Coordinates of C-alpha atoms and ligand atoms in Angstrom, one line a residue:
Chain A
X1 CA 0.0 0.0 0.0
X2 CA 1.2 3.5 -0.8
X3 CA 2.6 5.6 2.0
X4 CA -0.1 7.4 4.0
X5 CA -0.4 11.1 3.1
X6 CA 0.7 13.5 5.9
X7 CA -2.8 14.9 6.0
X8 CA -4.3 11.5 7.1
X9 CA -1.5 10.9 9.6
X10 CA -2.1 14.4 11.2
X11 CA -5.9 14.0 11.3
X12 CA -5.6 10.6 12.9
X13 CA -3.2 11.9 15.5
X14 CA -5.5 14.7 16.4
X15 CA -8.6 12.5 16.6
X16 CA -6.8 10.3 19.1
X17 CA -5.3 13.1 21.2
X18 CA -8.3 15.4 21.3
X19 CA -11.3 13.3 20.5
X20 CA -14.6 14.9 19.7
X21 CA -17.0 14.6 22.8
X22 CA -19.4 11.8 22.3
X23 CA -17.5 10.3 19.3
X24 CA -14.7 7.8 19.1
X25 CA -12.9 7.0 15.8
X26 CA -10.2 4.4 15.8
X27 CA -8.2 3.4 12.7
X28 CA -8.3 -0.3 11.9
X29 CA -5.1 -2.3 12.8
X30 CA -4.6 -3.4 9.2
X31 CA -5.9 -0.5 7.2
X32 CA -5.1 3.1 8.3
X33 CA -7.8 4.5 5.9
X34 CA -10.6 2.5 7.6
X35 CA -12.0 3.9 10.9
X36 CA -14.2 2.2 13.5
X37 CA -16.6 4.9 14.7
X38 CA -18.9 5.0 17.7
X39 CA -21.3 7.9 18.0
X40 CA -23.2 8.4 21.3
X41 CA -26.9 9.3 20.8
X42 CA -27.2 13.0 21.6
X43 CA -29.0 14.1 24.8
X44 CA -32.7 15.1 24.4
X45 CA -32.9 13.2 21.1
X46 CA -34.8 9.9 20.5
X47 CA -31.3 8.3 20.2
X48 CA -30.2 9.2 23.7
X49 CA -28.6 6.4 25.5
X50 CA -27.7 4.5 22.3
X51 CA -24.2 3.7 21.0
X52 CA -24.2 3.7 17.2
X53 CA -21.5 1.9 15.3
X54 CA -20.4 3.4 11.9
X55 CA -17.7 2.7 9.4
X56 CA -15.7 5.5 7.8
X57 CA -13.4 4.9 4.9
X58 CA -11.0 7.4 3.3
X59 CA -10.9 6.8 -0.5
X60 CA -7.7 6.9 -2.5
X61 CA -8.3 10.5 -3.6
X62 CA -9.2 11.7 -0.1
X63 CA -9.4 14.7 0.7
X64 CA -10.3 15.5 -2.9
X65 CA -13.2 13.1 -2.5
X66 CA -15.4 12.9 0.6
X67 CA -15.0 10.0 3.1
X68 CA -17.4 7.2 2.7
X69 CA -19.5 6.8 5.9
X70 CA -22.2 4.3 6.8
X71 CA -24.2 3.4 9.9
X72 CA -23.7 -0.3 10.9
X73 CA -26.1 -0.2 13.8
X74 CA -29.8 -0.1 12.7
X75 CA -31.3 3.3 13.2
X76 CA -34.8 4.8 12.7
X77 CA -34.0 8.2 11.1
X78 CA -35.5 10.0 8.0
X79 CA -32.0 10.8 6.6
X80 CA -30.5 7.3 7.1
X81 CA -31.7 4.4 5.0
X82 CA -32.0 0.7 5.7
X83 CA -28.5 0.1 4.5
X84 CA -27.2 2.8 6.9
X85 CA -26.4 5.2 4.1
X86 CA -26.5 8.8 5.2
X87 CA -28.1 11.8 3.3
X88 CA -25.8 14.6 4.2
X89 CA -24.8 17.4 1.8
X90 CA -21.2 17.6 2.8
X91 CA -20.8 13.9 2.0
X92 CA -22.0 14.6 -1.5
X93 CA -22.0 17.8 -3.6
X94 CA -21.1 20.2 -0.7
X95 CA -17.9 18.3 0.1
X96 CA -14.8 20.5 0.3
X97 CA -11.2 19.2 0.5
X98 CA -10.8 21.7 3.4
X99 CA -13.3 19.7 5.5
X100 CA -12.0 16.9 7.8
X101 CA -13.0 13.6 9.4
X102 CA -13.8 15.6 12.5
X103 CA -16.2 18.0 10.8
X104 CA -17.9 15.0 9.1
X105 CA -18.5 13.2 12.4
X106 CA -19.7 16.4 14.1
X107 CA -22.2 16.9 11.2
X108 CA -23.5 13.3 11.7
X109 CA -23.9 13.9 15.4
X110 CA -25.9 17.1 14.6
X111 CA -28.1 15.2 12.2
X112 CA -29.1 12.8 15.0
X113 CA -30.1 15.9 17.1
X114 CA -32.0 17.5 14.3
X115 CA -33.5 15.0 11.8
X116 CA -34.6 16.7 8.5
X117 CA -37.7 14.9 7.1
X118 CA -37.9 17.4 4.2
X119 CA -34.7 15.9 2.6
X120 CA -35.4 12.3 3.1
X121 CA -33.5 9.1 2.3
X122 CA -35.8 6.7 4.0
X123 CA -39.1 7.7 2.5
X124 CA -41.5 5.8 4.8
X125 CA -39.7 7.1 7.9
X126 CA -39.7 10.7 6.6
X127 CA -43.4 10.4 5.8
X128 CA -44.3 9.3 9.3
X129 CA -42.0 11.9 10.8
X130 CA -44.0 14.6 8.9
X131 CA -47.5 13.3 9.6
X132 CA -47.1 11.9 13.0
X133 CA -43.9 13.1 14.7
X134 CA -44.7 11.6 18.1
X135 CA -45.2 8.1 16.7
X136 CA -42.0 8.5 14.6
X137 CA -40.1 9.5 17.8
X138 CA -41.6 6.6 19.6
X139 CA -40.3 4.2 16.9
X140 CA -36.9 5.8 16.9
X141 CA -36.6 5.3 20.7
X142 CA -37.8 1.7 20.4
X143 CA -35.1 1.0 17.7
X144 CA -32.5 2.7 19.8
X145 CA -33.4 0.5 22.8
X146 CA -33.5 -2.6 20.6
X147 CA -30.5 -2.2 18.4
X148 CA -28.1 0.4 20.0
X149 CA -28.2 -0.5 23.7
X150 CA -27.6 -4.2 24.3
X151 CA -23.9 -4.2 23.5
Chain B
X1 CA -27.0 5.5 -45.9
X2 CA -24.9 6.1 -42.8
X3 CA -23.4 9.4 -41.7
X4 CA -19.9 8.1 -42.1
X5 CA -20.4 7.4 -45.8
X6 CA -21.6 11.0 -46.3
X7 CA -18.3 12.7 -46.7
X8 CA -18.9 16.2 -47.9
X9 CA -21.9 18.3 -47.1
X10 CA -24.7 15.9 -46.7
X11 CA -27.1 16.6 -49.5
X12 CA -28.6 13.1 -49.9
X13 CA -31.9 14.2 -51.5
X14 CA -30.9 12.5 -54.7
X15 CA -32.6 9.5 -56.2
X16 CA -30.6 6.9 -54.3
X17 CA -32.2 8.1 -51.1
X18 CA -35.7 7.1 -52.2
X19 CA -35.9 4.3 -49.7
X20 CA -34.3 5.9 -46.7
X21 CA -37.4 5.5 -44.6
X22 CA -40.0 7.8 -43.2
X23 CA -37.6 10.5 -42.1
X24 CA -37.0 11.1 -45.7
X25 CA -40.4 12.7 -46.1
X26 CA -39.4 15.4 -43.6
X27 CA -35.9 15.9 -44.9
X28 CA -37.0 16.4 -48.5
X29 CA -39.4 19.0 -47.3
X30 CA -38.0 22.5 -47.5
X31 CA -38.1 22.9 -43.7
X32 CA -34.6 23.5 -42.8
X33 CA -33.8 26.9 -44.3
X34 CA -31.2 29.4 -43.6
X35 CA -31.5 31.4 -40.4
X36 CA -32.9 34.9 -41.0
X37 CA -34.4 34.1 -44.3
X38 CA -37.3 36.4 -45.3
X39 CA -39.1 33.7 -47.2
X40 CA -39.5 31.8 -44.0
X41 CA -41.9 34.3 -42.6
X42 CA -44.7 33.2 -44.9
X43 CA -44.0 29.5 -44.3
X44 CA -44.2 30.1 -40.6
X45 CA -47.7 31.3 -41.0
X46 CA -48.8 28.4 -43.1
X47 CA -47.1 25.6 -41.3
X48 CA -47.3 25.7 -37.5
X49 CA -44.5 23.2 -37.2
X50 CA -42.0 25.2 -39.3
X51 CA -38.8 26.1 -37.6
X52 CA -35.6 27.8 -38.9
X53 CA -32.5 26.0 -37.8
X54 CA -29.1 24.9 -38.9
X55 CA -26.9 21.9 -38.2
X56 CA -23.4 22.9 -37.0
X57 CA -20.2 20.9 -36.6
X58 CA -18.1 21.3 -33.5
X59 CA -15.6 23.7 -35.1
X60 CA -18.5 25.9 -36.3
X61 CA -20.0 26.0 -32.8
X62 CA -16.6 26.9 -31.4
X63 CA -16.2 29.8 -33.8
X64 CA -19.7 31.0 -32.9
X65 CA -18.9 30.9 -29.1
X66 CA -15.6 32.6 -29.6
X67 CA -17.2 35.5 -31.5
X68 CA -19.3 36.1 -28.3
X69 CA -16.2 35.9 -26.1
X70 CA -14.3 38.3 -28.3
X71 CA -17.2 40.7 -28.4
X72 CA -17.1 41.0 -24.6
X73 CA -13.3 41.1 -24.3
X74 CA -13.1 44.1 -26.7
X75 CA -16.1 45.9 -25.4
X76 CA -15.4 45.5 -21.6
X77 CA -11.7 45.1 -21.7
X78 CA -11.7 41.9 -19.8
X79 CA -10.0 38.5 -20.1
X80 CA -11.5 35.8 -22.3
X81 CA -11.8 33.6 -19.1
X82 CA -13.8 36.3 -17.3
X83 CA -16.0 36.8 -20.4
X84 CA -16.7 33.1 -20.5
X85 CA -17.8 33.1 -16.8
X86 CA -20.2 36.0 -17.6
X87 CA -21.6 34.3 -20.7
X88 CA -22.1 31.0 -19.0
X89 CA -23.9 32.6 -16.1
X90 CA -26.1 34.7 -18.3
X91 CA -27.2 32.2 -21.0
X92 CA -24.9 33.9 -23.6
X93 CA -27.1 37.0 -23.6
X94 CA -24.6 39.7 -24.7
X95 CA -27.0 42.7 -24.2
X96 CA -28.0 41.5 -20.8
X97 CA -24.3 41.3 -19.7
X98 CA -23.4 44.7 -21.2
X99 CA -26.3 46.4 -19.4
X100 CA -25.5 44.7 -16.1
X101 CA -21.8 45.4 -16.3
X102 CA -22.3 49.1 -17.0
X103 CA -25.0 49.3 -14.3
X104 CA -23.0 47.7 -11.5
X105 CA -19.8 45.9 -12.2
X106 CA -19.3 44.3 -8.8
X107 CA -22.9 43.0 -8.8
X108 CA -22.5 41.1 -12.0
X109 CA -19.2 39.8 -10.7
X110 CA -20.9 38.6 -7.5
X111 CA -23.9 37.1 -9.5
X112 CA -21.5 35.2 -11.8
X113 CA -19.6 33.8 -8.8
X114 CA -16.4 35.5 -9.7
X115 CA -16.0 37.5 -6.5
X116 CA -17.5 37.2 -3.0
X117 CA -20.1 39.7 -1.8
X118 CA -18.1 39.9 1.5
X119 CA -14.4 39.8 2.1
X120 CA -12.9 36.4 2.9
X121 CA -12.5 35.4 6.5
X122 CA -9.2 37.0 7.5
X123 CA -8.4 34.2 9.9
X124 CA -8.3 31.7 7.0
X125 CA -5.2 33.1 5.4
X126 CA -3.5 34.1 8.6
X127 CA -3.9 30.7 10.2
X128 CA -2.4 28.8 7.3
X129 CA -0.4 31.0 5.1
X130 CA 1.7 32.5 7.8
X131 CA 3.6 29.2 8.1
X132 CA 3.1 28.5 4.4
X133 CA 1.0 25.6 5.4
X134 CA -1.6 24.3 2.9
X135 CA -4.8 23.5 4.8
X136 CA -5.7 20.6 2.5
X137 CA -2.5 18.5 2.4
X138 CA -1.0 19.9 5.7
X139 CA 2.4 20.4 4.0
X140 CA 4.5 23.5 3.9
X141 CA 5.7 25.1 0.6
X142 CA 7.4 28.3 -0.4
X143 CA 4.9 31.1 -1.2
X144 CA 5.3 30.8 -5.0
X145 CA 3.9 27.3 -4.9
X146 CA 0.5 28.6 -3.7
X147 CA -2.3 29.9 -6.0
X148 CA -5.1 32.1 -4.8
X149 CA -8.6 32.4 -6.3
X150 CA -10.5 35.7 -6.5
X151 CA -12.1 35.0 -3.2
X152 CA -8.7 35.1 -1.5
X153 CA -8.6 31.4 -0.6
X154 CA -5.1 30.0 -1.2
X155 CA -4.0 26.4 -1.5
X156 CA -0.8 24.7 -2.8
X157 CA -0.6 24.1 -6.5
X158 CA -0.4 20.3 -6.1
X159 CA -3.7 20.3 -4.2
X160 CA -5.5 22.5 -6.7
X161 CA -4.3 20.2 -9.5
X162 CA -5.4 17.0 -7.7
X163 CA -8.7 18.7 -6.9
X164 CA -9.3 19.7 -10.5
X165 CA -8.5 16.2 -11.7
X166 CA -11.0 14.6 -9.3
X167 CA -13.7 17.1 -10.4
X168 CA -13.0 16.5 -14.1
X169 CA -13.2 12.7 -13.5
X170 CA -16.7 13.3 -12.1
X171 CA -17.6 15.3 -15.2
X172 CA -17.5 18.7 -13.5
X173 CA -15.9 21.6 -15.5
X174 CA -17.5 25.0 -15.6
X175 CA -19.0 24.2 -12.2
X176 CA -15.7 23.6 -10.3
X177 CA -15.9 25.6 -7.1
X178 CA -13.2 26.9 -4.8
X179 CA -11.7 24.3 -2.4
X180 CA -12.5 26.2 0.8
X181 CA -15.6 24.9 2.7
X182 CA -18.8 26.5 1.5
X183 CA -17.1 29.0 -0.8
X184 CA -19.2 29.3 -4.0
X185 CA -16.6 31.1 -6.1
X186 CA -16.0 29.4 -9.5
X187 CA -12.5 28.5 -10.8
X188 CA -12.1 30.4 -14.1
X189 CA -10.8 28.6 -17.1
X190 CA -7.4 30.2 -17.2
X191 CA -6.9 29.4 -13.5
X192 CA -7.7 25.8 -14.0
X193 CA -5.6 25.5 -17.1
X194 CA -2.6 27.2 -15.4
X195 CA -2.6 24.4 -12.7
X196 CA -3.7 21.3 -14.7
X197 CA -0.6 19.5 -15.9
X198 CA -1.6 16.2 -17.6
X199 CA -2.5 16.7 -21.3
X200 CA -5.3 14.2 -21.2
X201 CA -6.9 16.1 -18.2
X202 CA -6.6 19.4 -20.0
X203 CA -8.2 17.9 -23.1
X204 CA -11.0 16.4 -21.1
X205 CA -11.6 19.6 -19.2
X206 CA -11.9 21.6 -22.5
X207 CA -14.3 19.0 -23.9
X208 CA -16.5 19.2 -20.8
X209 CA -16.4 23.0 -20.8
X210 CA -17.6 23.0 -24.4
X211 CA -20.4 20.6 -23.6
X212 CA -21.5 22.9 -20.7
X213 CA -21.4 26.0 -23.0
X214 CA -23.6 24.4 -25.6
X215 CA -26.0 23.2 -22.8
X216 CA -26.2 26.7 -21.3
X217 CA -26.8 28.4 -24.7
X218 CA -30.5 28.7 -25.4
X219 CA -29.9 28.7 -29.2
X220 CA -27.9 25.5 -29.2
X221 CA -28.7 21.9 -28.6
X222 CA -26.7 18.7 -29.1
X223 CA -28.3 16.2 -31.5
X224 CA -29.5 13.3 -29.3
X225 CA -28.7 10.8 -32.0
X226 CA -26.3 8.1 -30.9
X227 CA -22.6 9.1 -31.3
X228 CA -23.7 12.2 -33.2
X229 CA -21.5 15.3 -32.9
X230 CA -23.9 17.7 -34.5
X231 CA -25.2 20.8 -32.7
X232 CA -28.5 22.3 -33.8
X233 CA -28.8 26.0 -33.7
X234 CA -32.1 27.8 -33.7
X235 CA -33.4 31.1 -32.5
X236 CA -36.7 29.3 -32.0
X237 CA -37.2 28.9 -28.3
X238 CA -40.4 26.9 -28.6
X239 CA -40.8 23.2 -28.9
X240 CA -40.3 22.8 -32.6
X241 CA -39.3 19.8 -34.7
X242 CA -35.8 19.7 -35.9
X243 CA -34.0 17.0 -38.0
X244 CA -30.3 16.3 -37.7
X245 CA -28.8 16.6 -41.2
X246 CA -26.2 13.9 -40.5
X247 CA -27.9 11.1 -38.4
X248 CA -31.5 12.1 -39.4
X249 CA -32.7 12.0 -35.8
X250 CA -36.0 13.9 -35.4
X251 CA -36.4 15.6 -32.1
X252 CA -38.0 18.5 -30.2
X253 CA -35.5 21.5 -30.2
X254 CA -36.6 22.7 -26.8
X255 CA -36.4 19.5 -24.7
X256 CA -34.3 17.2 -26.9
X257 CA -36.8 14.3 -26.6
X258 CA -38.8 12.7 -29.4
X259 CA -40.9 15.4 -31.2
X260 CA -44.3 15.6 -29.5
X261 CA -46.7 18.2 -31.1
X262 CA -49.4 19.1 -30.2
X263 CA -48.4 18.2 -26.6
X264 CA -45.9 20.6 -24.9
X265 CA -42.6 19.6 -23.4
X266 CA -43.7 19.5 -19.7
X267 CA -46.8 17.6 -20.5
X268 CA -45.1 14.9 -22.5
X269 CA -42.5 14.5 -19.8
X270 CA -45.3 14.1 -17.2
X271 CA -47.1 11.6 -19.5
X272 CA -44.0 9.5 -20.2
X273 CA -43.1 9.3 -16.5
X274 CA -46.7 8.3 -15.8
X275 CA -46.6 5.6 -18.5
X276 CA -43.3 4.3 -17.1
X277 CA -44.7 4.2 -13.5
X278 CA -47.9 2.5 -14.6
X279 CA -46.3 0.1 -17.0
X280 CA -47.5 -2.9 -15.1
X281 CA -51.1 -1.8 -15.1
X282 CA -51.0 -1.0 -18.7
X283 CA -49.3 -4.2 -19.8
X284 CA -52.3 -6.3 -20.3
X285 CA -53.3 -4.1 -23.2
X286 CA -50.4 -5.2 -25.3
X287 CA -52.5 -8.0 -26.9
X288 CA -52.0 -8.5 -30.6
X289 CA -55.2 -10.5 -30.9
X290 CA -58.8 -9.7 -30.3
X291 CA -62.0 -11.5 -31.0
X292 CA -64.3 -10.4 -33.8
X293 CA -67.3 -8.7 -32.1
X294 CA -69.7 -10.5 -34.4
X295 CA -68.5 -14.1 -35.0
X296 CA -66.0 -14.2 -32.1
X297 CA -63.3 -15.7 -34.2
X298 CA -59.8 -14.7 -33.0
X299 CA -58.3 -12.0 -35.2
X300 CA -54.6 -11.0 -35.3
X301 CA -53.6 -7.5 -36.1
X302 CA -50.8 -7.4 -38.5
X303 CA -51.2 -4.1 -40.2
X304 CA -51.3 -0.5 -38.9
X305 CA -54.8 0.2 -39.9
X306 CA -57.4 0.1 -37.1
X307 CA -60.3 -0.4 -39.5
X308 CA -60.5 -4.2 -39.3
X309 CA -62.3 -6.6 -41.5
X310 CA -63.0 -10.1 -40.1
X311 CA -61.6 -12.7 -42.5
X312 CA -64.4 -15.0 -41.5
X313 CA -67.6 -13.1 -41.5
X314 CA -66.4 -9.9 -43.3
X315 CA -67.7 -7.7 -40.5
X316 CA -66.0 -4.2 -40.5
X317 CA -65.1 -3.1 -37.0
X318 CA -62.8 -0.8 -35.1
X319 CA -59.7 -2.4 -33.4
X320 CA -59.7 0.1 -30.6
X321 CA -63.3 0.1 -29.4
X322 CA -64.6 -3.0 -31.3
X323 CA -67.5 -0.9 -32.5
X324 CA -69.0 -1.1 -36.0
X325 CA -66.8 0.7 -38.5
X326 CA -69.9 2.3 -40.1
X327 CA -70.3 4.6 -37.1
X328 CA -66.6 5.7 -37.5
X329 CA -65.6 8.6 -39.7
X330 CA -69.1 10.1 -39.4
X331 CA -70.1 13.2 -37.4
X332 CA -70.8 10.9 -34.5
X333 CA -67.4 9.4 -34.2
X334 CA -66.9 8.8 -30.6
X335 CA -64.0 6.3 -30.5
X336 CA -61.2 8.7 -29.5
X337 CA -63.2 10.5 -26.9
X338 CA -63.3 9.5 -23.3
X339 CA -66.8 9.9 -21.8
X340 CA -66.3 11.0 -18.2
X341 CA -68.8 10.2 -15.6
X342 CA -70.5 13.5 -14.8
X343 CA -71.3 12.6 -11.2
X344 CA -67.9 11.3 -10.3
X345 CA -67.3 13.9 -7.6
X346 CA -70.2 12.4 -5.6
X347 CA -68.9 8.9 -5.9
X348 CA -66.8 7.0 -3.3
X349 CA -63.0 7.2 -3.2
X350 CA -62.8 3.7 -4.7
X351 CA -65.1 4.6 -7.5
X352 CA -63.1 7.7 -8.2
X353 CA -59.8 5.7 -8.3
X354 CA -61.4 3.2 -10.6
X355 CA -62.6 6.0 -12.9
X356 CA -59.2 7.7 -12.9
X357 CA -57.6 4.4 -13.9
X358 CA -60.2 3.8 -16.6
X359 CA -59.6 7.3 -18.0
X360 CA -55.8 6.8 -18.1
X361 CA -56.2 3.4 -19.7
X362 CA -58.4 4.9 -22.4
X363 CA -55.8 7.4 -23.4
X364 CA -52.9 5.1 -22.9
X365 CA -54.4 2.3 -25.0
X366 CA -54.9 4.7 -27.9
X367 CA -51.4 6.2 -27.5
X368 CA -49.8 2.8 -27.4
X369 CA -52.0 1.5 -30.3
X370 CA -50.9 4.3 -32.7
X371 CA -47.3 3.8 -31.7
X372 CA -47.7 0.1 -32.7
X373 CA -49.6 1.0 -35.9
X374 CA -46.6 3.2 -36.8
X375 CA -44.3 0.3 -36.6
X376 CA -46.7 -2.1 -38.4
X377 CA -47.1 0.5 -41.2
X378 CA -43.4 0.6 -41.6
X379 CA -43.5 -3.1 -42.3
X380 CA -46.3 -2.6 -44.7
X381 CA -44.1 -0.1 -46.6
X382 CA -41.3 -2.6 -46.8
X383 CA -43.7 -5.1 -48.2
X384 CA -45.0 -2.6 -50.8
X385 CA -41.5 -1.8 -51.8
X386 CA -40.7 -5.5 -52.5
X387 CA -43.9 -5.8 -54.5
X388 CA -43.1 -2.7 -56.5
X389 CA -39.6 -3.9 -57.2
X390 CA -41.0 -7.1 -58.6
X391 CA -43.5 -5.1 -60.8
X392 CA -40.8 -2.8 -62.1
X393 CA -38.6 -5.8 -62.9
X394 CA -41.5 -7.4 -64.7
X395 CA -41.8 -4.2 -66.7
X396 CA -45.2 -3.3 -65.2
X397 CA -44.8 0.4 -64.8
X398 CA -41.7 2.4 -63.9
X399 CA -40.4 3.7 -60.5
X400 CA -42.0 7.0 -61.2
X401 CA -45.4 5.3 -61.5
X402 CA -45.1 4.1 -58.0
X403 CA -43.4 7.0 -56.3
X404 CA -46.7 8.4 -55.0
X405 CA -47.0 5.3 -52.8
X406 CA -43.9 6.1 -50.9
X407 CA -45.1 9.6 -50.4
X408 CA -48.4 8.3 -49.2
X409 CA -46.8 6.0 -46.7
X410 CA -44.5 8.8 -45.4
X411 CA -47.4 11.2 -45.0
X412 CA -49.4 8.5 -43.2
X413 CA -46.5 8.1 -40.7
X414 CA -46.3 11.8 -40.2
X415 CA -50.1 12.1 -39.6
X416 CA -50.2 9.0 -37.3
X417 CA -47.3 10.3 -35.3
X418 CA -49.1 13.6 -34.6
X419 CA -52.3 11.6 -33.8
X420 CA -50.3 9.5 -31.3
X421 CA -49.2 12.7 -29.5
X422 CA -52.7 14.1 -29.4
X423 CA -53.6 11.5 -26.7
X424 CA -51.4 12.8 -23.9
X425 CA -52.6 16.3 -24.8
X426 CA -56.2 15.3 -24.4
X427 CA -55.6 13.3 -21.2
X428 CA -54.3 16.4 -19.4
X429 CA -57.0 18.8 -20.9
X430 CA -59.7 20.1 -18.7
X431 CA -63.2 19.3 -19.7
X432 CA -65.0 22.2 -21.5
X433 CA -65.7 23.6 -25.0
X434 CA -62.0 23.7 -25.9
X435 CA -61.5 20.0 -25.1
X436 CA -64.7 19.3 -27.1
X437 CA -63.3 21.1 -30.1
X438 CA -59.9 19.3 -29.7
X439 CA -61.6 15.9 -29.5
X440 CA -63.7 16.7 -32.5
X441 CA -60.7 17.6 -34.6
X442 CA -58.8 14.6 -33.2
X443 CA -61.6 12.3 -34.3
X444 CA -61.7 13.8 -37.7
X445 CA -57.9 13.3 -38.1
X446 CA -58.2 9.8 -36.8
X447 CA -60.9 8.9 -39.3
X448 CA -59.0 10.2 -42.3
X449 CA -55.8 8.5 -41.1
X450 CA -57.5 5.1 -40.9
X451 CA -59.0 5.7 -44.4
X452 CA -55.6 6.5 -45.7
X453 CA -54.1 3.4 -44.0
X454 CA -56.8 1.2 -45.5
X455 CA -56.1 2.5 -48.9
X456 CA -52.4 2.1 -48.7
X457 CA -52.7 -1.5 -47.6
X458 CA -54.6 -2.1 -50.7
X459 CA -52.4 0.2 -52.7
X460 CA -52.2 -1.6 -56.0
X461 CA -55.9 -1.7 -56.4
X462 CA -56.5 1.9 -55.2
X463 CA -56.9 4.6 -57.8
X464 CA -54.0 7.0 -57.7
X465 CA -56.2 10.1 -57.7
X466 CA -58.3 8.7 -54.9
X467 CA -55.2 8.0 -52.8
X468 CA -53.8 11.5 -53.4
X469 CA -57.1 13.0 -52.5
X470 CA -57.1 11.0 -49.2
X471 CA -53.5 12.2 -48.5
X472 CA -54.5 15.8 -49.0
X473 CA -57.5 15.5 -46.6
X474 CA -55.5 13.8 -43.9
X475 CA -52.7 16.3 -44.0
X476 CA -55.2 19.2 -44.0
X477 CA -56.8 17.7 -40.8
X478 CA -53.4 17.4 -39.2
X479 CA -52.4 21.0 -40.0
X480 CA -55.8 22.4 -38.8
X481 CA -55.5 20.6 -35.5
X482 CA -51.9 21.9 -35.0
X483 CA -52.8 25.4 -36.0
X484 CA -55.5 25.5 -33.4
X485 CA -53.8 23.7 -30.6
X486 CA -50.0 23.8 -31.0
X487 CA -49.0 26.5 -28.4
X488 CA -46.9 28.7 -30.5
Ligands
ZN501 ZN1 -1.8 21.3 -0.5
ZN502 ZN1 -12.8 30.6 -2.0
ZN503 ZN1 -27.4 13.8 -35.4
ZN504 ZN1 -40.1 19.3 -26.2
ZN505 ZN1 -66.1 -12.2 -37.7
ZN506 ZN1 -63.3 2.7 -32.5

């Protein structure tokens, strides 16, 4: 494998030394471009109390291309689909090479605090979130309890 | 005849093109004139489908675009690169750009994403540039190895180059933005080219830029024909029919899809999406066989004509509605019209849904049927050609004697094509006197088309004068309908 760019080394060091509160991101032992991520469900959100596993991969042309991020833990959220793919503008057309892993993870944490059903990825979830928010929140809490708490 | 064989300027209207297919009817018509030709004014009044356009090669388009760029560089004393940003952002409207530039130069620069409306965050450059640190690769370089965009954001040349390459590989060219987070400033052409090194990337970038320029130019449209390099130019902004002189693709100039008069671009898009979505529901219609309404023997449809005659009991009936053909073509022709339930608003939700589906299927069935008829009639033409060839070889008449049959078949295709596209139009029309008029004319057109089709299928026994008469009536009905309903 090609030598790791200085940028990735620096970002990794900083993630380890000054971790973002509520988020842990650890590079894989065998692949320094693959991170095991755990995001704590934000307080006062339906995901509170849950620990959500994600995978984050830095493609060959990172940071010219955005990191690839996916939820591994099942989550009931209008902007996250059944396969764990995330609808987040900075992971797509709003990506800038000046953004970092840190900023991406912070944005995902913010998305858990403030779901946006008007820009949906999981259509049925978004629909319920719009027409019956309290039922949607109940579902999200139930999924958090069922899938994000027992480990 | 393929485009590749056509070396020089593609005038294929000679005798050897006599069997080039239906498109030939259009291309031999004097429709594609020169732009700004006075004679065209009269034609425009007579023929609602008439459009003035020209087919340009890539080098001709480049020359045209460069003339616009040069006009701005000399009049505004700006670089070609800046001129291109203005042109791309303002749909190549020179007058609009001149006015805005004279009115408020910095506003047009902001609108065209050349400069920021606010100054760049001073912290940005202080934080990184002081130590000559690039905030993308985290490496330090001497100052001369940094490049700065108009917004003030500065990054090392290697990062700019790698960034541009990634963008180009994703097909982005004129839309390449600054690398800084949420900075919307666009990278001008000269900036990109000063940093891109690999020749293949420079070439690709310039190809994509050209593509974007053509797409942003309201007078230009790429021919949608497969692998065709031609660009059509027209000052016509409406949905008019154009024909590529090289690959002969016929399409709507405004939206680039199959030509669709009298339906407009938005409606046809809506209709095609609906048909794709509902394809399962509509599938059952695709039957090629139906039972004779009188003797119930199974009849296969192998021609385009919808006037059927049972081979068993000789009963004349309509393929679409299975009604007696005698009632068709008269004043009381009702086959094309959908009779809506006048009390539907008071019915249950289920009944309304059923009614909506019934209505859609009525229009879809006719749309689909005419599309099939077009294909079947193409086969009929092939068969006629073979038969004529035999006749000529057996010295029964000359080619000239039979030429009118080709013309009749082409005209039939043209009329049926329009008829097919009247169905989406009618489907989205609101009930009222205008719809009644439309459906009346549609029915008239439909009746004459079926008469023409019937006569062509029996071409050798049909009197030539009779056939030409029928052609004339059908085309008149078509033009009348277009004149009244094509939104021009
Ligand atoms: Zn750099
Ligand atoms: Zn910038
Ligand atoms: Zn073409
Ligand atoms: Zn169109
Ligand atoms: Zn019969
Ligand atoms: Zn009928």
